[in-house]
CSV table of C-alpha atoms and ligand atoms in Angstrom, one decimal:
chain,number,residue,atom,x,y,z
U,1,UNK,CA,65.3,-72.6,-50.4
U,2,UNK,CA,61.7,-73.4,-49.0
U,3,UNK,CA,62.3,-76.5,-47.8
U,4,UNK,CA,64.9,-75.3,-45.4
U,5,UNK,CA,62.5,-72.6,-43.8
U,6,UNK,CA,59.7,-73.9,-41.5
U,7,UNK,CA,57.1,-72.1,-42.8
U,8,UNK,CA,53.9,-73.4,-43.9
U,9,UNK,CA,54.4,-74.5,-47.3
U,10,UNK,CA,50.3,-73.9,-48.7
U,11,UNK,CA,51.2,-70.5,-48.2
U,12,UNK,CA,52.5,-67.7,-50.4
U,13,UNK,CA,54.9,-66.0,-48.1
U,14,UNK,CA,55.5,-62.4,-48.9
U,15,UNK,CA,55.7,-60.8,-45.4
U,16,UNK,CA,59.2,-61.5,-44.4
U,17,UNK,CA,59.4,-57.9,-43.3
U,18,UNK,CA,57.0,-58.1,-40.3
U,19,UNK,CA,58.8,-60.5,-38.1
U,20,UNK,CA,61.1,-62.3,-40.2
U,21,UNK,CA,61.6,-66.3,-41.1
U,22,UNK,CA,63.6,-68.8,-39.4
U,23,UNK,CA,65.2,-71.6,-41.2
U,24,UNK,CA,65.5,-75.0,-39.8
U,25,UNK,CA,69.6,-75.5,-39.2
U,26,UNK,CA,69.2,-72.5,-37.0
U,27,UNK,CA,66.1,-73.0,-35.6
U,28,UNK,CA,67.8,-76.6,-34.4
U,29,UNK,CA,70.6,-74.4,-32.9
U,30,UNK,CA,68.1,-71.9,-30.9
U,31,UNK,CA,66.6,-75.6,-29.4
U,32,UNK,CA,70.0,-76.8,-28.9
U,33,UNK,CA,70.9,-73.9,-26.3
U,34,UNK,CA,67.4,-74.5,-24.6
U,35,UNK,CA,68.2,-77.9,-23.8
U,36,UNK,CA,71.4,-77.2,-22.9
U,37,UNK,CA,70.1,-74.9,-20.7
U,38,UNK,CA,67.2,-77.2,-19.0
U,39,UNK,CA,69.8,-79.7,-18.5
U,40,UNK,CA,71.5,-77.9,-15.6
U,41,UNK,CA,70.4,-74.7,-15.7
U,42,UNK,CA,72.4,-73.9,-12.3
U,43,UNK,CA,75.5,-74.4,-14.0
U,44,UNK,CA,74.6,-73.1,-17.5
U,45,UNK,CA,73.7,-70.1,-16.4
U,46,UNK,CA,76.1,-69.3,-14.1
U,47,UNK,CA,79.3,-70.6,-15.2
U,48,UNK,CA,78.5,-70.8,-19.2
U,49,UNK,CA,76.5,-68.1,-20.1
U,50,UNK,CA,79.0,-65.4,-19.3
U,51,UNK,CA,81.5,-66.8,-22.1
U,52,UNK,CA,78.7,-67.7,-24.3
U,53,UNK,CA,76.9,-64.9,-24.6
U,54,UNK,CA,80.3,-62.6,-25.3
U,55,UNK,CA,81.2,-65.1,-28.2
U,56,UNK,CA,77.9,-64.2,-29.5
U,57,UNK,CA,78.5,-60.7,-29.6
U,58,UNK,CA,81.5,-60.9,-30.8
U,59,UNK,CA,80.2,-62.9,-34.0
U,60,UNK,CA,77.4,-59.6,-34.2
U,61,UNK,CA,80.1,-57.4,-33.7
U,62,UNK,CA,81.9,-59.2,-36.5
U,63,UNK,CA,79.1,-58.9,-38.9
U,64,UNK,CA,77.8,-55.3,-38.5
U,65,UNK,CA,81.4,-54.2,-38.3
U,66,UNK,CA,81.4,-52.7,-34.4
U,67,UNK,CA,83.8,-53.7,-31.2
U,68,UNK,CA,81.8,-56.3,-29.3
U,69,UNK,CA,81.9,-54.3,-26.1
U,70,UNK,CA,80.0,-51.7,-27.5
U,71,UNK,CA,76.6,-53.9,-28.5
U,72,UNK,CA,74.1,-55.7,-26.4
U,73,UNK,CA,71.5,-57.9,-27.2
U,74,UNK,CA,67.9,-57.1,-26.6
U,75,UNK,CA,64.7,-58.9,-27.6
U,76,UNK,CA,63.6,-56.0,-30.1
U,77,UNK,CA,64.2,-52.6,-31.0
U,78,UNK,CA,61.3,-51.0,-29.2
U,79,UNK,CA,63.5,-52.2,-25.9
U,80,UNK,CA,66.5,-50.4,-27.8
U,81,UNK,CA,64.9,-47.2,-28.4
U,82,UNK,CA,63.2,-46.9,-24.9
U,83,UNK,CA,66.7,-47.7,-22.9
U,84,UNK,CA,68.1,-44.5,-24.9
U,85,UNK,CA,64.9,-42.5,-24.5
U,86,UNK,CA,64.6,-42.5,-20.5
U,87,UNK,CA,68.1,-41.4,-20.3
U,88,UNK,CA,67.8,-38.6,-22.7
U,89,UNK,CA,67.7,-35.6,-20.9
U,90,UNK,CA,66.2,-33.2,-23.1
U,91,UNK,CA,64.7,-29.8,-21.5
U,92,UNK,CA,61.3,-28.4,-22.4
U,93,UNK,CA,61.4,-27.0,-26.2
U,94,UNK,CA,64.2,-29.0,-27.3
U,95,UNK,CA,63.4,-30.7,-30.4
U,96,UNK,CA,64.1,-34.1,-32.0
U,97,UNK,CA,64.0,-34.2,-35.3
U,98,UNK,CA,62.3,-37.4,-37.3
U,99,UNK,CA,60.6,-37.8,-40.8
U,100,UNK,CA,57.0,-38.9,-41.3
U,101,UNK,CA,58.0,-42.6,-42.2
U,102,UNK,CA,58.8,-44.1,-38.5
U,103,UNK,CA,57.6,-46.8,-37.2
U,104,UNK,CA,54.8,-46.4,-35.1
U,105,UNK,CA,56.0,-47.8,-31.9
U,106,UNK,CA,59.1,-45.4,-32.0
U,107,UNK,CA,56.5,-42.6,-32.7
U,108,UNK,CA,54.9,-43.7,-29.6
U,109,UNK,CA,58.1,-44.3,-27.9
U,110,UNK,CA,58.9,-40.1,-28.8
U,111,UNK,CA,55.8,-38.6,-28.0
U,112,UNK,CA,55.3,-40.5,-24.5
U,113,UNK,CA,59.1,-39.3,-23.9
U,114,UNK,CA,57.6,-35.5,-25.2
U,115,UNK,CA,54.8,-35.7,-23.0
U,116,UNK,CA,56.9,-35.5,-19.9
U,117,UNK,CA,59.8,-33.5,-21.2
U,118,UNK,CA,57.9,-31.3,-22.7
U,119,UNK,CA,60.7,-31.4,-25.5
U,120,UNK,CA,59.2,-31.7,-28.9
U,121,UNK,CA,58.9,-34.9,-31.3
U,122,UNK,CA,59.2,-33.1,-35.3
U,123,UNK,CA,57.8,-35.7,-37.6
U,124,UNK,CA,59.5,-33.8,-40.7
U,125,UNK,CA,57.5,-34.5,-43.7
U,126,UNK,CA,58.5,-36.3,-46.5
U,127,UNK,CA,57.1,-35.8,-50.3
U,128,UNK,CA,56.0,-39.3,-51.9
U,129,UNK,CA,57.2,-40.1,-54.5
U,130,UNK,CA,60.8,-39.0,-53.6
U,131,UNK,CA,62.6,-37.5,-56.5
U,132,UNK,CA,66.2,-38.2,-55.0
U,133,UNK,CA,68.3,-38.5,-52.2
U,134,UNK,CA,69.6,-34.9,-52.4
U,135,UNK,CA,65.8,-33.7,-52.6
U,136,UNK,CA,64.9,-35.9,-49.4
U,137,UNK,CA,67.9,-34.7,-47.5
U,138,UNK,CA,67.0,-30.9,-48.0
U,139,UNK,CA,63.2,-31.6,-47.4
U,140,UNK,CA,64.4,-33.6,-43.8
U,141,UNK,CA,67.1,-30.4,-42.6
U,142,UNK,CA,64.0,-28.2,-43.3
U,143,UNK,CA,63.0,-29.4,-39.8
U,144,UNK,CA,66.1,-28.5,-37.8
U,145,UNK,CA,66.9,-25.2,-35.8
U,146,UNK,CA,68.1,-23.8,-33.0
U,147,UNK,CA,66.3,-25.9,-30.6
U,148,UNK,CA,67.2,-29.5,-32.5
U,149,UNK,CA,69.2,-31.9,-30.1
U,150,UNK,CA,68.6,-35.0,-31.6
U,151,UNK,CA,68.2,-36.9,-35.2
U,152,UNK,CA,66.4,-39.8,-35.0
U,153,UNK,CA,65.4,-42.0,-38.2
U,154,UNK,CA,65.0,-45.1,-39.5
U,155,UNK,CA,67.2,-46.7,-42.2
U,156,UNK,CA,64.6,-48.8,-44.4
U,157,UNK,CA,61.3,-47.4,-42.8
U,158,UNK,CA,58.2,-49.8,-42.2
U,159,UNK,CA,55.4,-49.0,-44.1
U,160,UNK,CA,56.7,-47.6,-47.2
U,161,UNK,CA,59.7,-50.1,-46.8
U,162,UNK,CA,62.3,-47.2,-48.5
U,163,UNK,CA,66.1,-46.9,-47.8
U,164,UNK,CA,66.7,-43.2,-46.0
U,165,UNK,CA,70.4,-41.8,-46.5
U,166,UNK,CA,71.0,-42.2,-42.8
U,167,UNK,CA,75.0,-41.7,-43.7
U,168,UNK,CA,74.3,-38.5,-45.2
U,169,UNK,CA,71.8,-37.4,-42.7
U,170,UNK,CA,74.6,-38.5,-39.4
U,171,UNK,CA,77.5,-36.5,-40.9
U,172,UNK,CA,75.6,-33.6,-40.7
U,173,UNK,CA,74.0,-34.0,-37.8
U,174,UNK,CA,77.6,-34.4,-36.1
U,175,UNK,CA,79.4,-31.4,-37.6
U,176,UNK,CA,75.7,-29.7,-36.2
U,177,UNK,CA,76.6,-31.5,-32.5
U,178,UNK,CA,73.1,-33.5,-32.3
U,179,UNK,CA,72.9,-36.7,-31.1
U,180,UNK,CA,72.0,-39.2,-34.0
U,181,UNK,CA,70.0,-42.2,-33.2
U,182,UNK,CA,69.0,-44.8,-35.8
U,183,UNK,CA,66.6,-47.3,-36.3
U,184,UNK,CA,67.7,-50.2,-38.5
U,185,UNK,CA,65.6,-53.2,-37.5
U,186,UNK,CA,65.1,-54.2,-41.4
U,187,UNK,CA,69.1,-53.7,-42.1
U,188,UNK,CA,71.0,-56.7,-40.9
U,189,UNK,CA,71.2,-59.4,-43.5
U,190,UNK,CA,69.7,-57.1,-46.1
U,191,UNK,CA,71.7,-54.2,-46.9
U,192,UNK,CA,75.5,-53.3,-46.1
U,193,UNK,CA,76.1,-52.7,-42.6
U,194,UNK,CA,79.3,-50.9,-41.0
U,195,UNK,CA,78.9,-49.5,-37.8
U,196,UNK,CA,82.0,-48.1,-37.3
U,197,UNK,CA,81.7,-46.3,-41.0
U,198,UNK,CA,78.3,-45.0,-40.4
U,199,UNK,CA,79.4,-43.9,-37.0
U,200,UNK,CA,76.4,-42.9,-35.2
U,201,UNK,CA,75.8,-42.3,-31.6
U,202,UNK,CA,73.2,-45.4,-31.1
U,203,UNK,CA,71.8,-48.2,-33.5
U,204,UNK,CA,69.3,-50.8,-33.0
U,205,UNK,CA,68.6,-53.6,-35.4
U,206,UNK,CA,67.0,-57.0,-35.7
U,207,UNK,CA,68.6,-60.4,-36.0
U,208,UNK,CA,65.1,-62.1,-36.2
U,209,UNK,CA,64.2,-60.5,-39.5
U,210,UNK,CA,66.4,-60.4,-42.4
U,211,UNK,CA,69.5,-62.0,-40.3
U,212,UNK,CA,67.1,-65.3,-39.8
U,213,UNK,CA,67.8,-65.7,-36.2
U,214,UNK,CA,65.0,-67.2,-34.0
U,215,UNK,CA,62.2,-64.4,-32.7
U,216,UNK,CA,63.7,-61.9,-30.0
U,217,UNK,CA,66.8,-61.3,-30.7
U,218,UNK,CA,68.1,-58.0,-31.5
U,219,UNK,CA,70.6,-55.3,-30.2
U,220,UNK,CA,71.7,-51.9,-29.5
U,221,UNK,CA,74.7,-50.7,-30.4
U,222,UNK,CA,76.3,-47.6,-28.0
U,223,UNK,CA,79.1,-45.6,-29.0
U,224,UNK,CA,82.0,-45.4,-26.2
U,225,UNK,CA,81.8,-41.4,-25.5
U,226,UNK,CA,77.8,-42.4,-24.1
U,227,UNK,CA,78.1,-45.2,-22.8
U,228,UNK,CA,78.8,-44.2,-18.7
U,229,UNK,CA,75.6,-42.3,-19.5
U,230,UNK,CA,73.5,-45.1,-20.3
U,231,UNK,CA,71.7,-46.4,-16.9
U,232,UNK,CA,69.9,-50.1,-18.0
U,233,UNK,CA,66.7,-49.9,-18.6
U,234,UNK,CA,66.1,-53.1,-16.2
U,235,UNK,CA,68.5,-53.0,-13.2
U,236,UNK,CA,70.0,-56.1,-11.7
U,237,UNK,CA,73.0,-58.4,-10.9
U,238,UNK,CA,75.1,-56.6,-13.4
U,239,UNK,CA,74.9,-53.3,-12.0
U,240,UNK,CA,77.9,-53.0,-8.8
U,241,UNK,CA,78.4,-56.7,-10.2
U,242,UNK,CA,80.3,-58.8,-8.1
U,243,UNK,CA,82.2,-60.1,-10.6
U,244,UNK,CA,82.5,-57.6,-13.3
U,245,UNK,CA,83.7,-58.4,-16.8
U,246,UNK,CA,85.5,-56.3,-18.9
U,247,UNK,CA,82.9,-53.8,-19.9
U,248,UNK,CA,80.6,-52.1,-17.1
U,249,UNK,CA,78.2,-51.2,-20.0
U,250,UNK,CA,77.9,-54.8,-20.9
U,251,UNK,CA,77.4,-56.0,-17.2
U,252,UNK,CA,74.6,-52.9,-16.6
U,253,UNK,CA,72.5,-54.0,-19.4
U,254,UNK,CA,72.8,-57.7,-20.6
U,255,UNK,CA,71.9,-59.1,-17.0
U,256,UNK,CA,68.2,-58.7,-16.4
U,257,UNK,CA,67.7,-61.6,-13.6
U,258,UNK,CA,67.0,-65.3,-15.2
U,259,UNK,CA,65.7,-65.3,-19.1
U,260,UNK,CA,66.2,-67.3,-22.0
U,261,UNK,CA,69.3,-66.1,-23.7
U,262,UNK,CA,68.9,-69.2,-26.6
U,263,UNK,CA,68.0,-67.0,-29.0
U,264,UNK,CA,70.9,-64.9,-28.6
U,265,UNK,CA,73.2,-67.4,-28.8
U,266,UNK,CA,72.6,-68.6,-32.0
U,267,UNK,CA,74.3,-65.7,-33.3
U,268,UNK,CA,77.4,-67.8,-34.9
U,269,UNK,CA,75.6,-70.2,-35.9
U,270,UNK,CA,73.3,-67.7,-38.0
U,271,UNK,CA,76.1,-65.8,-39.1
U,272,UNK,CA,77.3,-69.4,-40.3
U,273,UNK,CA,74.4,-70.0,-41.9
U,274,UNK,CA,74.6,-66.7,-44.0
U,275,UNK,CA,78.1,-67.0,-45.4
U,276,UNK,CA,77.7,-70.8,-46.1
U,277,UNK,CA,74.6,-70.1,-48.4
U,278,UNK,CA,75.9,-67.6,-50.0
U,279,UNK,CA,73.4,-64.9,-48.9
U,280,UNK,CA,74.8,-62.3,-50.1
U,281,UNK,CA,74.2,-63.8,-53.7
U,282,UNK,CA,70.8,-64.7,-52.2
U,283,UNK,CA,69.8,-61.2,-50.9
U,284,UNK,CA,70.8,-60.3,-54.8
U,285,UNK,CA,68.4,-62.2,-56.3
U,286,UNK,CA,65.4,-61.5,-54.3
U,287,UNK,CA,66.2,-57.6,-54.9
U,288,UNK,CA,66.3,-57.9,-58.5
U,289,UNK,CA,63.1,-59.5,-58.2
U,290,UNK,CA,61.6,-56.4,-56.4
U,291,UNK,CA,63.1,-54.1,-58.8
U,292,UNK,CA,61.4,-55.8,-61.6
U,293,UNK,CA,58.0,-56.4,-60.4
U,294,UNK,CA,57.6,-53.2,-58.3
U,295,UNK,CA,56.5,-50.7,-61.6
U,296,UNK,CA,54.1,-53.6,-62.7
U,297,UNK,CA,52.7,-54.1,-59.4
U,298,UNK,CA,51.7,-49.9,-59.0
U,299,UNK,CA,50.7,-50.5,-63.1
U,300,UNK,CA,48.1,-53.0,-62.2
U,301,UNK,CA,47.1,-50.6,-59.0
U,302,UNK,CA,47.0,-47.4,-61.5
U,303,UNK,CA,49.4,-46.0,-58.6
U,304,UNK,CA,53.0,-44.9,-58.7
U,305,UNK,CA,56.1,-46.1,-57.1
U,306,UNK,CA,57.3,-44.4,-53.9
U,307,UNK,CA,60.6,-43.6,-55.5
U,308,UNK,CA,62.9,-44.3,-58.5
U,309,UNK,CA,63.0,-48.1,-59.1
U,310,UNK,CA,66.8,-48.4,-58.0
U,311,UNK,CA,68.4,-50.0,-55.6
U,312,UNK,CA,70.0,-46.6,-54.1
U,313,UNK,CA,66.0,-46.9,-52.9
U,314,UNK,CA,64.4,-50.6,-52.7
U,315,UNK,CA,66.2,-53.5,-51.0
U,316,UNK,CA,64.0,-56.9,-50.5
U,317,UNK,CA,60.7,-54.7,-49.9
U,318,UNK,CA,58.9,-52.9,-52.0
U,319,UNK,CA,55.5,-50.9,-51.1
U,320,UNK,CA,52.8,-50.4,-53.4
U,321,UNK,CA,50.3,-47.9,-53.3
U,322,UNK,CA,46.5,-49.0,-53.3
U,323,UNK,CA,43.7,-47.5,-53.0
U,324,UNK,CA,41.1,-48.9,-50.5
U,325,UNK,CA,38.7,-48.6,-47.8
U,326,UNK,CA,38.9,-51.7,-46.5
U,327,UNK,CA,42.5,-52.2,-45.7
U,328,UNK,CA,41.8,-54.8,-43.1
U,329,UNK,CA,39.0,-56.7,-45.4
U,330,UNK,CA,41.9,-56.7,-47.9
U,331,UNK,CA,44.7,-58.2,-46.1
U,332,UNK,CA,42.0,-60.9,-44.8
U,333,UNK,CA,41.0,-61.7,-48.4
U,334,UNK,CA,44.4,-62.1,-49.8
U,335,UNK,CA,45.1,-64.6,-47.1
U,336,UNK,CA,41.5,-66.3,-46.1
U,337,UNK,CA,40.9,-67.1,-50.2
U,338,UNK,CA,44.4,-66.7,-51.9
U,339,UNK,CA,46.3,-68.1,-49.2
U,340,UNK,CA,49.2,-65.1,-49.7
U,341,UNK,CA,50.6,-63.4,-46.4
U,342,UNK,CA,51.1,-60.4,-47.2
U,343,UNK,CA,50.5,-57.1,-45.3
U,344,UNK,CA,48.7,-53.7,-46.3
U,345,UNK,CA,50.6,-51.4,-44.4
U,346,UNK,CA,49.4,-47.5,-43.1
U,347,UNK,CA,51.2,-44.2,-42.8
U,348,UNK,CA,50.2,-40.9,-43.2
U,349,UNK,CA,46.6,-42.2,-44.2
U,350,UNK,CA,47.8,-43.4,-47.4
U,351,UNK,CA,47.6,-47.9,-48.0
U,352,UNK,CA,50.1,-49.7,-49.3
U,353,UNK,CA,51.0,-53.6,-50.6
U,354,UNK,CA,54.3,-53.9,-49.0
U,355,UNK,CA,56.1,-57.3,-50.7
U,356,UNK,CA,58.9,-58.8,-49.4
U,357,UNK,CA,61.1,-60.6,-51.5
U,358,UNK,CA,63.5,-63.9,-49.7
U,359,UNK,CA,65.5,-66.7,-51.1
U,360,UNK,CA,62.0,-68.6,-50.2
U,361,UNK,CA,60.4,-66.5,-52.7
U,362,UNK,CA,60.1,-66.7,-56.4
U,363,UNK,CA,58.8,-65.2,-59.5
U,364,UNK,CA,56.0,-67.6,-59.3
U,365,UNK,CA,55.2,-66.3,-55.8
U,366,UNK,CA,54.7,-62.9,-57.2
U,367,UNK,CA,53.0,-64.2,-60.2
U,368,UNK,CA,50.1,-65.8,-57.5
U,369,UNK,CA,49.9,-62.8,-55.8
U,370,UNK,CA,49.3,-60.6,-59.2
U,371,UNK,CA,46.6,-63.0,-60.3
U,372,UNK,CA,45.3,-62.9,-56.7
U,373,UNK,CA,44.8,-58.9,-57.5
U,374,UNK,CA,43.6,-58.7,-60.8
U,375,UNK,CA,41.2,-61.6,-59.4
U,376,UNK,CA,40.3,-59.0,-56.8
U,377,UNK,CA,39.9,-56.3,-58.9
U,378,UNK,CA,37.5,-57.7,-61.0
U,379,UNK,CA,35.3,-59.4,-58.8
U,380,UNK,CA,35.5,-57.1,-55.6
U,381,UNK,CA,34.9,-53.2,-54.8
U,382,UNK,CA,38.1,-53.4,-52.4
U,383,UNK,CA,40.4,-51.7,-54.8
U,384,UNK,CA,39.3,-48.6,-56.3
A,1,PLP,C1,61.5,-49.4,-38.8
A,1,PLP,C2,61.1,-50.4,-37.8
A,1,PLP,N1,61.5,-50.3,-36.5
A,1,PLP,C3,61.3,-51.3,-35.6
A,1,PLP,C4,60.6,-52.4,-35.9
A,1,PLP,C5,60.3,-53.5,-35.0
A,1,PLP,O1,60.3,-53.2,-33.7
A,1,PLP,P1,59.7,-54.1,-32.6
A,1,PLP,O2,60.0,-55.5,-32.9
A,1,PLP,O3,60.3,-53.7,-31.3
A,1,PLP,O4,58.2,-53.9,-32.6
A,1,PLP,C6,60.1,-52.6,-37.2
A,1,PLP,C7,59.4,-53.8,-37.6
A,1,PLP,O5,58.9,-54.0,-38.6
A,1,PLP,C8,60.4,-51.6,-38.2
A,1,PLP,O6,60.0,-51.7,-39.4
């Protein structure tokens, strides 16, 4: 499948996590709408866009199982997750209850919100390696109490790139009348998706990453009991439009003044793209190859997996532990000598090699990037 990607082809690509991969049909698309757009932007914008952009999220819709008036399209989740936090309206001591494995910008994103609530941002730790799903749940509600209004989490979490029991964790937190907010930015295109099943009160993802789109396109999904209590983050044309389309929540939010909404629209054509390869099959295939290479890669580190290797745990990512001083020397090593992209991630103080596995990648990729280590190892003092 390399050949259909645009990514540099002297390079071992193992980073699809950070900010995803675009192949070229849909990449063509994404330039398609630009010129479209350039060509008369007076009446693309005005007259088209509209339609356009609602057949897009009707194809999302589609795909992550949702009614199309219910999701919008933003550039990222950090947008996402700042639209929901300044219209929280939390009082001082009320509590929102997270793990230790978010992503650092919605950590950021909570404790700026914190600061001038004075509610309280509860980063419930979580025990590495985790034993089981039933373990981690119990160690996660050991955070709640009286004063808990919110549960907000990530599905596959960043760093440690793990799959959370976010279905588990929302039916409680509904029969316990908290808000549920999740952050899913490495779940569509890798692992099942159904809105409407998991049910939860907001959801941000990515299309960028592991859905292939172009960079900056993403959404938030808003349940229909919250949405008159959602003011847009940016407010223009939409908001008292005059010429309002069937949702008031889509008009408040997708209209921010002029922008580029090509990468948006490529939505069919990437949801194209995924059932005509197969990807499905393809997503497969890349997460057998993390499940059999992720015990050899902690061997080789004298570390230990994060979890049981199983796929109730690991999707297309797995994150191995290393221990080092000079994360950053490291990362630059791998890619400055071995020509490998891959990251060494940070939480909690603790390093790890997070691989990502695509239908770009192969055994032989990971082979390249085991010698690259043992190489390492024997001629560096990088890894201890
Ligand atoms: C859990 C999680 N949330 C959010 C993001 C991305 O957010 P943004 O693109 O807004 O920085 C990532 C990206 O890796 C992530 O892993």
């Amino acid at each position: 499948m390399k050949p259909l990607f645009l990514l540099d082809p002297e390079i071992t690509y193992l980073n699809h996590g950070s900010f995803g991969a675009c192949p070229e049909p849909i990449f063509a698309d994404y330039q398609y709408w630009q010129r479209e757009l350039e060509k008369e932007p007076v009446q693309f914008i005005t007259k088209r866009l509209p339609q356009l952009m609602q057949q897009s999220r009707q194809a999302l819709a589609d795909y992550i199982c949702c009614d199309a008036d219910d999701v919008y399209f933003v550039p990222n989740p950090t947008t996402a997750i700042n639209t929901i936090m300044r219209n929280l309206d939390l009082s001082p001591g009320d509590e929102i209850l997270s793990t230790d494995n978010e992503y650092g910008a919605m950590d950021r994103t909570w404790n700026f919100y914190c600061r001038k609530s004075g509610a309280k941002y509860v980063r419930q730790p979580i025990s590495m390696p985790v034993i089981s799903k039933e373990k981690l749940i119990e160690e996660f509600w050991k955070g709640y109490n009286s004063n808990t209004k919110v549960v907000f989490l990530n599905q596959i979490s960043s760093a440690t790139a793990l799959i959370f029991p976010v279905k588990e964790i929302c039916d409680r937190a509904q029969q316990l009348g908290l808000i549920t907010i999740v952050d899913g930015a490495h779940v569509p295109g890798h692992i099942e998706l159904d809105i409407n099943a998991l049910d939860p009160d907001f959801y941000t993802g990515t299309l960028h990453k592991w859905m292939l789109a172009p960079k900056g396109s993403s959404f938030l999904y808003v349940k229909k009991e919250f949405q008159d209590r959602i003011d847009p983050l940016i407010v223009s044309w939409g908001y008292d439009s005059e010429s309002p389309g069937k949702s008031r929540f889509i008009d408040y939010h997708e209209f921010q003044g002029t922008r580029d909404m090509s990468a948006f629209l490529t939505t069919p054509a990437v949801v194209r793209f995924l059932e005509e390869h197969n990807w499905t099959d393809k997503s497969m295939s890349s997460k057998s190859l993390i499940l059999q290479n992720y015990k050899r890669f902690c061997d080789l580190l004298k570390t230990t997996p994060l979890c049981p290797v199983s796929s109730e745990f690991l999707g297309q990512m797995c994150s191995v532990p290393v221990n080092t001083q000079k994360p950053i020397e490291l990362k630059e090593l791998l890619y400055s000598k071995y020509k490998i992209e891959v990251p060494i991630t940070k939480l909690n103080g603790r390093f790890f090699l997070r691989i990502s596995c695509q239908s770009y990648n192969s055994q032989q990729d990971i082979d390249t990037l085991e010698k690259a280590i043992i190489d390492i190892l024997n001629t560096t003092d990088l890894i201890q």
